[in-house]
Phi, psi and omega in degrees: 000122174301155185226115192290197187276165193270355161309283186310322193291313177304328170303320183291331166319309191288301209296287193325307212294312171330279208298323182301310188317330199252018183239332175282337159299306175288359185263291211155346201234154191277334176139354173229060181057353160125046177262354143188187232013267136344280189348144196257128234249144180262135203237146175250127155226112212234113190242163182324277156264159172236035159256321192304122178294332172330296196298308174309335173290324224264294158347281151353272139030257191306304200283341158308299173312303187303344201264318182278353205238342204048026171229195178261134188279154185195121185220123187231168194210146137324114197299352170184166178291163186085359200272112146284308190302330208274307170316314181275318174248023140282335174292307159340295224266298163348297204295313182328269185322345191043056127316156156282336226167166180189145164246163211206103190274069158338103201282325184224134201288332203264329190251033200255317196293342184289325168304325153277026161251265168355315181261333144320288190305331181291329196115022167273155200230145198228146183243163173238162179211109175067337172241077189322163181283169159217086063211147207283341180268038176280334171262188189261312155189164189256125188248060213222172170272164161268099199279358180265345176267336161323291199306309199292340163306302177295350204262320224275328199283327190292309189308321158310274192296355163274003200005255199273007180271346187323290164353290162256017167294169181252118178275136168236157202213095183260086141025186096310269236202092174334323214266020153092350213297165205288303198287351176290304185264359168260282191319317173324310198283322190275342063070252166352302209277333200285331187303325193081042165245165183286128167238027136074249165278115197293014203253340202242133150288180140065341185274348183318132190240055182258123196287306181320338184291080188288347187163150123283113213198150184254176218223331206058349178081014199249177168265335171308317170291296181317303180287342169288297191303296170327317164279346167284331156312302183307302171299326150302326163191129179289340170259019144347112185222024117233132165264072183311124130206176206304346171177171192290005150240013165272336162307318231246347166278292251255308168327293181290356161284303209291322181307307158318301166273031164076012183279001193317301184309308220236034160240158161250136169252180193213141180217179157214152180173305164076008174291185206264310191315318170287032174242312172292330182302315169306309183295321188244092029131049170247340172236140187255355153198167145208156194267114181306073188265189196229060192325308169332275191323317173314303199273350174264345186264350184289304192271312160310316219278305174311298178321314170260355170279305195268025149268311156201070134092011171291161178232159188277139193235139179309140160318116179335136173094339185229155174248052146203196188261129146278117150260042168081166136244129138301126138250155219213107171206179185243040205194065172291137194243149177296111160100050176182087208307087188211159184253161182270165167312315160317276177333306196281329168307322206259011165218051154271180185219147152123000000 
């Protein structure tokens, strides 16, 4: 990361510092973070973007949770995913304001963390949300789905409903990414093993030698990706009868590829997310399950977790068993399987987001 000149960085400080000042003022606390009288002790919450509705939920959340809490939400986003630097002086603008605390949806895991040492070293208590830190103990604690226990849903309902073609099914495997990323290779991963194939190594895609595997492509997580990949498959082999991918508009591509080639009827796809457009895809049989996390949740135990630290210094302890908080998965279909734990489409309407 370029680093500007010490003229300049001090200036963009004093401007943050401002800016913080003056957003804190529209929340409600005059700017210095609740450290005496009135003053509503200040909660940060900084997501990938603030269009994608995973974030607008998340959002939502935060600012309930803080209402309920009594302190003040500040909230900033990355100009697109992948935006770091917007992130790194969203922290800037925090430290500026004497914040307590920030929840932080991380656009780059790794490169994000000198910044979280910095605020950390101020006395801050820093949360991660749905996506870790690399290395995950750079925050304080994680708050997240358990994407491997995602993956391992859709995999167990698929392996169910294909019954005895399990065996000979043809796999298509729609992505993330190249880069490996933790939720990527945990849906993937759990994806595989639920399926009942050897997934050799659990930290890797891509490494499985199972003949049922036709192939991996990536997504960007987007629909645009999803259907191009979902055609590159396709083209690799044409008798393609299941699909994984990493979420519902890369599924919601990957539909529209198979449609096109007239397979729409006879492959299942299987996804995770659980947002409301994939929750009507699952009721009109364009998704045959997909697994249900819950962004709302994330940002309100985020924001209590902040909240109580800056009453008196507690810090949040991981789901037994685990080094982060589960904030749960649903699976979520109209085609329940035996042996295979899930809620209907009703269920999933009323606690979907987006």
């Amino acid at each position: 990361m370029l680093t500007a000149p010490k003229s300049r960085r001090t200036a963009l400080l004093a401007v943050g510092a401002i800016a913080s000042l003056a957003l804190a003022g529209c929340g409600g606390s005059s700017g210095s973070g609740g450290s005496g009288g009135d003053e509503k002790p200040i909660v940060g919450l900084i997501t990938k973007t603030d269009t994608n509705p995973f974030f607008v939920k998340m959002k939502e959340g935060a600012q309930k949770a803080a209402d309920a809490q009594g302190v003040t939400l500040q909230s900033f986003a990355g100009k697109q995913d992948g935006d770091n630097e917007s992130q790194v002086q969203a922290i800037e603008n925090l430290i500026s304001a004497g914040a307590k605390g920030f929840l932080i949806t991380p656009n780059d895991s790794k490169a994000i963390v000198p910044e979280i040492d910095k605020a950390r070293q101020a006395g801050m208590l820093v949360v991660a949300l749905d996506t870790p830190t690399d290395p995950a103990s750079a925050v304080d604690a994680t708050f997240a789905t358990d994407n491997f226990q995602a993956g391992l849903l859709i995999g167990q309902w698929a392996k169910s409903k294909l019954g005895s073609g399990a065996s000979s099914a043809k796999i298509a495997m729609l992505d993330l990414s190249p880069n490996g990323v933790s939720v990527d290779v945990g849906r993937d991963q759990g994806f595989l093993q639920g399926f009942g194939i050897d997934i050799a190594d659990k930290a890797r895609i891509g490494d499985e030698s199972d003949p049922r595997i036709v192939g991996h492509d990536v997504t960007d997580g987007a629909e645009e990706g999803g259907r191009t990949a979902m055609e590159n498959l396709l083209q690799k082999d044409p008798t393609i009868n299941l699909v994984y991918t990493i979420n519902e508009p890369a599924a919601s591509g990957a539909y529209q590829a198979l449609k096109a080639a007239g397979r729409d009827k006879d492959v299942t796809i299987v996804s995770v997310d659980g947002g409301c457009p994939g929750v009507q895809a699952v009721k009109g049989g364009q998704i045959g399950a997909t697994s249900q996390q819950y962004p709302l949740k994330m940002a309100q135990q985020g924001v209590e977790a902040v909240a109580n630290f800056a009453k008196d210094g507690t810090k949040p302890a991981p789901t037994s068993g685990k080094d982060f908080t589960d904030t749960g998965v649903t699976l979520i279909t109209d085609q329940p399987q035996g042996g295979v734990d899930s809620k209907d489409t009703t269920f999933g309407a009323q606690n979907c987001w987006g």
